Short mmCIF file of C-alpha atoms and ligand atoms in Angstrom, two decimals:
data_model
loop_
_atom_site.label_atom_id
_atom_site.label_comp_id
_atom_site.label_asym_id
_atom_site.label_seq_id
_atom_site.Cartn_x
_atom_site.Cartn_y
_atom_site.Cartn_z
CA MET A 110 28.03 0.90 -42.76
CA ALA A 111 24.29 1.32 -43.10
CA LYS A 112 21.89 4.14 -42.36
CA VAL A 113 19.48 2.66 -39.85
CA LEU A 114 16.24 4.14 -38.52
CA VAL A 115 15.56 2.74 -35.06
CA VAL A 116 11.86 3.19 -34.38
CA GLY A 117 11.35 3.00 -30.62
CA GLY A 118 15.07 3.64 -30.08
CA ALA A 119 14.57 5.49 -26.78
CA GLY A 120 12.91 2.49 -25.14
CA TYR A 121 14.28 -0.33 -23.05
CA ILE A 122 15.38 -2.73 -25.79
CA GLY A 123 15.70 -0.02 -28.46
CA SER A 124 18.33 1.96 -26.57
CA HIS A 125 20.46 -1.17 -26.23
CA VAL A 126 20.07 -1.85 -29.97
CA VAL A 127 21.19 1.72 -30.74
CA LYS A 128 24.31 1.24 -28.64
CA GLU A 129 25.26 -1.97 -30.48
CA LEU A 130 24.55 -0.48 -33.91
CA MET A 131 26.81 2.47 -33.14
CA ARG A 132 29.52 0.15 -31.86
CA SER A 133 29.38 -1.63 -35.21
CA GLY A 134 29.83 1.66 -37.08
CA HIS A 135 26.29 2.17 -38.39
CA GLU A 136 24.68 5.60 -38.74
CA VAL A 137 21.63 5.68 -36.48
CA THR A 138 18.56 7.88 -36.44
CA VAL A 139 16.19 7.33 -33.53
CA PHE A 140 12.46 7.84 -34.09
CA ASP A 141 10.39 7.73 -30.91
CA ASN A 142 7.29 9.42 -29.49
CA LEU A 143 8.73 9.21 -25.95
CA SER A 144 5.50 7.68 -24.64
CA THR A 145 7.45 5.02 -22.78
CA GLY A 146 10.86 5.74 -24.29
CA GLN A 147 13.01 8.13 -22.29
CA GLU A 148 15.08 11.11 -23.37
CA ILE A 149 17.81 10.05 -20.97
CA ASN A 150 18.34 6.96 -23.16
CA LEU A 151 19.27 8.98 -26.24
CA PHE A 152 22.89 9.06 -27.25
CA GLN A 153 24.06 12.54 -28.23
CA GLU A 154 25.79 11.16 -31.33
CA ASN A 155 22.50 10.13 -32.89
CA ARG A 156 19.97 12.08 -34.82
CA PHE A 157 16.67 12.08 -32.93
CA ILE A 158 13.25 12.61 -34.44
CA ARG A 159 10.34 12.90 -32.06
CA GLY A 160 7.48 11.39 -33.97
CA ASP A 161 4.69 8.87 -33.86
CA ILE A 162 4.30 5.80 -36.09
CA ARG A 163 0.55 6.41 -36.15
CA ASN A 164 1.28 9.55 -38.17
CA GLN A 165 2.01 8.42 -41.74
CA GLU A 166 3.64 11.71 -42.74
CA GLU A 167 6.02 11.75 -39.80
CA ILE A 168 7.25 8.23 -40.38
CA ALA A 169 7.44 8.73 -44.17
CA ALA A 170 9.64 11.81 -43.73
CA ALA A 171 11.95 9.98 -41.30
CA MET A 172 12.27 7.01 -43.66
CA ARG A 173 13.75 8.93 -46.60
CA GLY A 174 17.37 7.95 -47.26
CA GLN A 175 17.44 5.05 -44.77
CA ASP A 176 18.88 1.68 -45.75
CA ALA A 177 17.22 -0.32 -42.97
CA VAL A 178 14.74 -0.08 -40.12
CA VAL A 179 14.68 -1.66 -36.69
CA HIS A 180 11.09 -1.51 -35.47
CA LEU A 181 10.62 -1.77 -31.72
CA ALA A 182 7.80 0.73 -31.21
CA ALA A 183 4.95 -1.16 -29.61
CA LYS A 184 2.60 -1.43 -26.71
CA LYS A 185 3.60 -4.56 -24.81
CA ALA A 186 1.47 -5.11 -21.71
CA VAL A 187 -0.34 -8.41 -22.15
CA GLY A 188 -3.12 -7.66 -19.62
CA GLU A 189 -3.82 -4.21 -21.06
CA SER A 190 -4.02 -5.67 -24.58
CA MET A 191 -6.97 -7.81 -23.49
CA GLU A 192 -8.80 -4.86 -21.90
CA ASN A 193 -8.03 -2.27 -24.53
CA PRO A 194 -7.39 -4.05 -27.84
CA MET A 195 -8.14 -0.83 -29.78
CA LYS A 196 -4.95 0.74 -28.44
CA TYR A 197 -2.98 -2.29 -29.66
CA SER A 198 -4.69 -2.29 -33.05
CA ASP A 199 -3.92 1.36 -33.48
CA ASN A 200 -0.36 1.42 -32.26
CA ASN A 201 0.99 -2.02 -33.09
CA ILE A 202 -0.97 -2.88 -36.25
CA ASN A 203 -1.73 0.49 -37.87
CA GLY A 204 1.63 1.92 -36.80
CA SER A 205 3.51 -1.04 -38.28
CA LEU A 206 1.60 -0.79 -41.55
CA ASN A 207 2.56 2.88 -41.72
CA ILE A 208 6.20 1.83 -41.35
CA LEU A 209 5.94 -0.80 -44.10
CA ASN A 210 4.22 1.66 -46.42
CA ALA A 211 6.83 4.32 -45.70
CA MET A 212 9.55 1.78 -46.53
CA VAL A 213 8.01 1.01 -49.92
CA GLU A 214 7.66 4.73 -50.67
CA ALA A 215 11.26 5.51 -49.65
CA GLY A 216 12.79 2.40 -51.23
CA THR A 217 14.07 1.15 -47.86
CA LYS A 218 14.38 -2.59 -48.25
CA TYR A 219 15.31 -4.12 -44.90
CA ILE A 220 13.49 -4.36 -41.58
CA VAL A 221 14.26 -6.09 -38.30
CA PHE A 222 11.10 -6.42 -36.26
CA SER A 223 10.62 -6.98 -32.51
CA SER A 224 8.40 -9.99 -32.31
CA SER A 225 7.74 -12.12 -29.26
CA ALA A 226 7.46 -15.66 -27.95
CA ALA A 227 3.87 -14.57 -27.29
CA VAL A 228 3.10 -15.53 -30.92
CA TYR A 229 3.29 -19.20 -29.85
CA GLY A 230 0.63 -18.91 -27.12
CA MET A 231 0.69 -22.08 -25.00
CA PRO A 232 3.06 -24.25 -27.04
CA GLU A 233 2.81 -28.02 -26.77
CA LYS A 234 6.58 -28.45 -26.73
CA GLU A 235 8.61 -27.11 -23.81
CA GLU A 236 11.48 -26.16 -26.08
CA VAL A 237 9.96 -23.99 -28.75
CA ASP A 238 11.38 -23.86 -32.27
CA GLU A 239 10.24 -21.58 -35.08
CA ASP A 240 8.11 -24.33 -36.66
CA CYS A 241 5.82 -24.54 -33.63
CA PRO A 242 2.30 -23.36 -34.51
CA ILE A 243 1.60 -19.64 -34.32
CA ALA A 244 -1.33 -19.56 -31.90
CA PRO A 245 -1.32 -16.47 -29.67
CA ILE A 246 -3.61 -16.47 -26.65
CA ASN A 247 -3.60 -12.74 -26.01
CA TYR A 248 -4.20 -9.71 -28.20
CA TYR A 249 -0.65 -8.44 -27.79
CA GLY A 250 0.70 -11.72 -29.21
CA PHE A 251 -1.91 -11.58 -31.96
CA THR A 252 -0.64 -8.15 -33.09
CA LYS A 253 2.94 -9.47 -33.30
CA ALA A 254 1.84 -12.53 -35.30
CA GLU A 255 -0.17 -10.36 -37.71
CA ILE A 256 2.70 -7.97 -38.36
CA GLU A 257 4.91 -10.95 -39.19
CA LYS A 258 2.29 -11.96 -41.78
CA PHE A 259 2.11 -8.44 -43.23
CA MET A 260 5.87 -8.46 -43.63
CA GLY A 261 5.61 -11.80 -45.44
CA TRP A 262 3.19 -10.24 -47.94
CA TYR A 263 5.30 -7.11 -48.40
CA ASP A 264 8.25 -9.39 -49.13
CA ARG A 265 6.26 -11.27 -51.79
CA LEU A 266 4.68 -8.19 -53.31
CA LYS A 267 7.32 -5.49 -52.87
CA GLY A 268 10.57 -7.37 -52.21
CA LEU A 269 10.95 -6.05 -48.67
CA LYS A 270 13.26 -8.30 -46.61
CA TYR A 271 12.67 -8.85 -42.91
CA VAL A 272 13.85 -10.64 -39.83
CA ALA A 273 11.23 -11.10 -37.10
CA LEU A 274 13.07 -11.61 -33.81
CA ARG A 275 10.88 -13.52 -31.38
CA TYR A 276 12.19 -12.49 -27.97
CA PHE A 277 11.70 -14.71 -24.98
CA ASN A 278 11.95 -12.96 -21.57
CA ALA A 279 14.14 -9.86 -21.91
CA VAL A 280 16.05 -8.92 -18.74
CA GLY A 281 18.98 -6.86 -17.44
CA TYR A 282 20.62 -3.60 -18.44
CA ASP A 283 23.77 -2.51 -20.25
CA ALA A 284 26.69 -3.65 -18.09
CA ASP A 285 28.73 -0.48 -18.82
CA GLY A 286 25.97 1.70 -17.39
CA ASP A 287 25.63 3.65 -20.65
CA ILE A 288 21.86 3.29 -20.68
CA ARG A 289 20.39 5.02 -17.70
CA GLY A 290 16.63 4.90 -18.16
CA ARG A 291 14.81 2.39 -16.01
CA GLU A 292 11.38 1.06 -16.86
CA VAL A 293 8.62 2.93 -15.08
CA ASN A 294 5.97 0.76 -13.40
CA PRO A 295 7.51 -2.56 -14.45
CA GLN A 296 5.22 -5.53 -14.98
CA ASN A 297 7.77 -8.35 -15.25
CA LEU A 298 9.23 -10.73 -12.73
CA LEU A 299 12.79 -9.49 -12.36
CA PRO A 300 12.10 -5.75 -12.11
CA ILE A 301 9.34 -6.57 -9.62
CA ILE A 302 11.81 -8.60 -7.52
CA MET A 303 14.16 -5.59 -7.62
CA GLU A 304 11.40 -3.27 -6.43
CA VAL A 305 10.62 -5.62 -3.52
CA ALA A 306 14.33 -5.66 -2.65
CA GLU A 307 14.36 -1.83 -2.67
CA GLY A 308 11.31 -1.70 -0.41
CA LYS A 309 9.06 -0.18 -3.09
CA ARG A 310 6.79 -3.21 -2.81
CA ASP A 311 6.00 -5.43 0.17
CA LYS A 312 6.51 -8.91 -1.19
CA LEU A 313 6.95 -10.85 -4.36
CA LYS A 314 3.87 -12.88 -5.20
CA ILE A 315 4.93 -16.17 -6.76
CA PHE A 316 2.13 -17.05 -9.15
CA GLY A 317 1.55 -20.78 -8.69
CA SER A 318 3.50 -23.43 -6.77
CA ASP A 319 1.98 -26.57 -8.27
CA TYR A 320 3.22 -26.49 -11.86
CA PRO A 321 4.75 -29.72 -13.20
CA THR A 322 8.29 -28.30 -12.95
CA ARG A 323 11.34 -29.08 -10.78
CA ASP A 324 10.21 -26.79 -7.95
CA GLY A 325 6.55 -26.22 -8.82
CA THR A 326 7.06 -22.68 -10.18
CA CYS A 327 7.01 -21.56 -13.83
CA ILE A 328 10.12 -21.79 -15.96
CA ARG A 329 11.11 -19.13 -18.49
CA ASP A 330 14.05 -18.42 -20.77
CA TYR A 331 15.55 -15.12 -19.57
CA ILE A 332 17.70 -13.43 -22.18
CA HIS A 333 19.93 -10.43 -21.49
CA VAL A 334 18.96 -7.27 -23.37
CA SER A 335 22.52 -6.70 -24.66
CA ASP A 336 22.46 -10.18 -26.19
CA LEU A 337 19.14 -9.31 -27.83
CA ALA A 338 20.73 -6.12 -29.14
CA THR A 339 23.65 -7.82 -30.88
CA ALA A 340 21.21 -10.09 -32.72
CA HIS A 341 19.56 -7.03 -34.31
CA VAL A 342 22.88 -5.80 -35.68
CA LEU A 343 23.71 -9.23 -37.10
CA ALA A 344 20.21 -9.52 -38.59
CA ILE A 345 20.57 -6.22 -40.47
CA GLU A 346 24.01 -7.13 -41.73
CA LYS A 347 22.88 -10.58 -42.90
CA LEU A 348 19.79 -9.19 -44.61
CA MET A 349 21.92 -6.63 -46.44
CA SER A 350 24.22 -9.36 -47.65
CA GLY A 351 21.35 -11.38 -49.12
CA MET A 352 19.83 -13.53 -46.36
CA PRO A 353 16.16 -14.27 -47.13
CA SER A 354 13.39 -13.18 -44.77
CA GLN A 355 13.22 -15.16 -41.51
CA ALA A 356 11.58 -15.47 -38.12
CA LEU A 357 14.11 -16.30 -35.42
CA ASN A 358 13.77 -17.12 -31.73
CA LEU A 359 16.06 -15.27 -29.35
CA GLY A 360 16.64 -17.04 -26.05
CA THR A 361 19.40 -18.79 -24.17
CA GLY A 362 18.00 -22.29 -24.66
CA SER A 363 17.81 -22.90 -20.92
CA GLY A 364 15.21 -22.16 -18.31
CA THR A 365 15.06 -20.58 -14.85
CA SER A 366 12.15 -21.03 -12.45
CA VAL A 367 10.55 -18.20 -10.50
CA LYS A 368 12.04 -19.59 -7.29
CA GLU A 369 15.49 -19.91 -8.86
CA MET A 370 15.28 -16.31 -10.03
CA LEU A 371 14.41 -15.20 -6.51
CA THR A 372 17.39 -17.13 -5.10
CA ALA A 373 19.69 -15.62 -7.74
CA ALA A 374 18.46 -12.13 -6.82
CA GLU A 375 19.05 -12.83 -3.13
CA GLN A 376 22.60 -13.90 -3.96
CA ALA A 377 23.29 -10.90 -6.19
CA LEU A 378 21.91 -8.46 -3.62
CA GLY A 379 23.17 -10.29 -0.54
CA LYS A 380 19.84 -10.15 1.27
CA LYS A 381 16.60 -11.99 1.79
CA ILE A 382 13.71 -10.86 -0.42
CA PRO A 383 10.21 -11.37 1.01
CA ALA A 384 7.97 -13.60 -1.10
CA GLU A 385 4.75 -15.58 -0.78
CA TYR A 386 2.88 -18.05 -2.92
CA ALA A 387 -0.19 -16.79 -4.72
CA PRO A 388 -2.65 -18.47 -7.10
CA ARG A 389 -1.61 -19.24 -10.67
CA ARG A 390 -1.89 -16.33 -13.10
CA PRO A 391 -4.26 -17.19 -15.96
CA GLY A 392 -2.56 -17.81 -19.30
CA ASP A 393 0.87 -18.73 -17.94
CA PRO A 394 2.43 -21.80 -19.58
CA ALA A 395 4.43 -23.94 -17.12
CA VAL A 396 7.59 -23.93 -19.21
CA LEU A 397 8.67 -21.71 -22.08
CA ILE A 398 12.19 -22.20 -23.42
CA ALA A 399 13.58 -21.19 -26.81
CA SER A 400 15.33 -23.37 -29.23
CA ALA A 401 17.81 -20.79 -30.48
CA ALA A 402 19.51 -23.12 -32.95
CA LYS A 403 18.22 -21.24 -36.00
CA ALA A 404 19.57 -17.86 -34.83
CA ARG A 405 22.88 -19.54 -34.06
CA GLU A 406 23.04 -21.10 -37.50
CA LEU A 407 21.84 -18.15 -39.59
CA LEU A 408 23.23 -15.19 -37.63
CA GLY A 409 26.16 -16.83 -35.88
CA TRP A 410 24.57 -15.42 -32.71
CA GLU A 411 24.79 -16.84 -29.22
CA ALA A 412 23.64 -15.58 -25.84
CA THR A 413 26.58 -14.68 -23.62
CA TYR A 414 24.68 -14.23 -20.35
CA GLY A 415 22.39 -16.36 -18.29
CA LYS A 416 22.64 -20.01 -19.21
CA ASP A 417 22.21 -21.14 -15.60
CA GLU A 418 21.35 -19.79 -12.16
CA ARG A 419 24.85 -18.34 -11.73
CA GLY A 420 24.37 -16.58 -15.03
CA MET A 421 21.21 -15.05 -13.59
CA VAL A 422 23.29 -13.56 -10.78
CA SER A 423 25.49 -11.80 -13.34
CA ILE A 424 22.40 -10.58 -15.20
CA ILE A 425 20.94 -9.18 -11.98
CA ARG A 426 24.23 -7.37 -11.29
CA THR A 427 23.73 -5.42 -14.55
CA MET A 428 20.56 -4.00 -12.98
CA LEU A 429 22.22 -2.55 -9.89
N1 LIG B 517 5.69 -13.96 -12.01
C1 LIG B 517 5.44 -14.12 -10.66
N2 LIG B 517 5.18 -13.00 -9.93
C2 LIG B 517 5.15 -11.74 -10.48
C3 LIG B 517 5.41 -11.60 -11.86
C4 LIG B 517 5.67 -12.73 -12.60
O1 LIG B 517 5.43 -15.23 -10.13
O2 LIG B 517 4.88 -10.78 -9.75
C5 LIG B 517 5.98 -15.15 -12.82
C6 LIG B 517 4.98 -15.38 -13.93
O3 LIG B 517 3.89 -16.12 -13.47
C7 LIG B 517 5.83 -16.12 -14.95
C8 LIG B 517 7.24 -15.55 -14.75
O4 LIG B 517 7.22 -14.95 -13.46
O5 LIG B 517 5.84 -17.47 -14.65
C9 LIG B 517 7.61 -14.51 -15.78
O6 LIG B 517 6.57 -13.56 -15.85
P1 LIG B 517 6.69 -12.17 -16.64
O7 LIG B 517 5.40 -11.46 -16.44
O8 LIG B 517 7.94 -11.48 -16.27
O9 LIG B 517 6.87 -12.64 -18.15
P2 LIG B 517 5.96 -13.56 -19.07
O10 LIG B 517 6.72 -14.83 -19.29
O11 LIG B 517 4.60 -13.69 -18.57
O12 LIG B 517 5.88 -12.69 -20.40
C10 LIG B 517 7.02 -12.13 -21.02
C11 LIG B 517 6.69 -10.74 -21.55
C12 LIG B 517 5.66 -10.81 -22.62
C13 LIG B 517 6.06 -11.78 -23.67
C14 LIG B 517 6.42 -13.10 -23.08
C15 LIG B 517 6.98 -13.97 -24.15
O13 LIG B 517 6.25 -9.92 -20.51
O14 LIG B 517 5.52 -9.55 -23.22
O15 LIG B 517 7.40 -12.95 -22.05
O16 LIG B 517 7.51 -15.11 -23.65
F1 LIG B 517 5.07 -11.95 -24.53
#
C-alpha cells in the first residue's frame, strides 16, 4: 500500500486512475484545481485538496507524507497550445517544475507522468516505439517532451524515479458507470461522433479522404481509459520495487480509421450518423500506432479493449 497524490485526479483520465489505485488498496489524495476536472468525479473515500500546481506552496503542502505522485494536471488542446503557448508554459511546464521541486522537498521519490504520443510529432515509422525520435510539432507536445527531460535530470541529480506514460488516443469511460463526469466541449473524434449522434452537432466532418491508408482516412490507436488507468497503478508498484526510470507507450498496437470508428459507432448506437468529407486537418499524420511491447515487458500490462473494430463497439458502449 502506498500513499499516492493524484494531481489532476478529478479529470477524465485522472478519475479513472483514482478508481484503479483504490481498487489496488492504495491511499489516494486528489489534488485538482477543478478547472476542467469535475467535482462529480471525486470519490467520497478520498481526501481532496483543491489547489493549483502553479502555486508552489499549495503543491508543497499537499506533497508532505506522500510516497508517490501521479501527475495528470495539464492543458491538452493542441490547437490552443499553438495560439496561446504562454498558458501551456505556465501550467504544463512551470506547474510540473513546482511538482518536482515539491517532491524533492518532501522526500517523495516516485512519479508517474501523463505524457503523450504528441512527443513524437510526425513519426517516420507507422508503428511507433519508444526509440523513435522525440520531435513534437505542436507546443502541447513540446511541453510533454520537456517535462520528460526535466524528470531525467531530477533522476540524475536527486534520485527521483519516474515513468512517463505516452498515451496514444484515450477513449471510453468506466464500464461500471462509477465515473460520471463527461468532458465538456470535447475536441476529439469519438466524443464528437457521440455529440453528432445525440443531435448536438449537425454532422461529423471527416478530415481528409485521400490519405495513403486502407480507406483513405487517418488511422489512430484508440486505447480505453480504464486500460490506461491500470498501467499507472502497475507503474507505481514497479517503481517502488526498484524499476529504473522509463518512458513507455500506452496503446493497443492496432489501428482504427476514422471511417471504421464511425461504422463502429453506428453499430453500437444502432443508427446512421451523418458525416461528410472535409479537407485534411494540418498536422495530422496518416497513421499513428503504438508499439506497446515495452509496457508489456516491463509492467506486464496489456490493453483489454479495442484491438479491432468490434473492440471499438465495446469501447463505445462504455460511453452510453
Ligand atoms: N477527426 C476527424 N473529424 C473530427 C475530429 C477528428 O476526422 O471532427 C480525425 C482526425 O483528423 C484524426 C482522428 O480523427 O485523424 C483523431 O483525431 P483526434 O483529434 O481525436 O486525436 P489526435 O490523434 O489528433 O490527437 C490525440 C490527442 C492529442 C494527442 C494525440 C497523441 O487529442 O492530445 O492524440 O496521439 F497528442
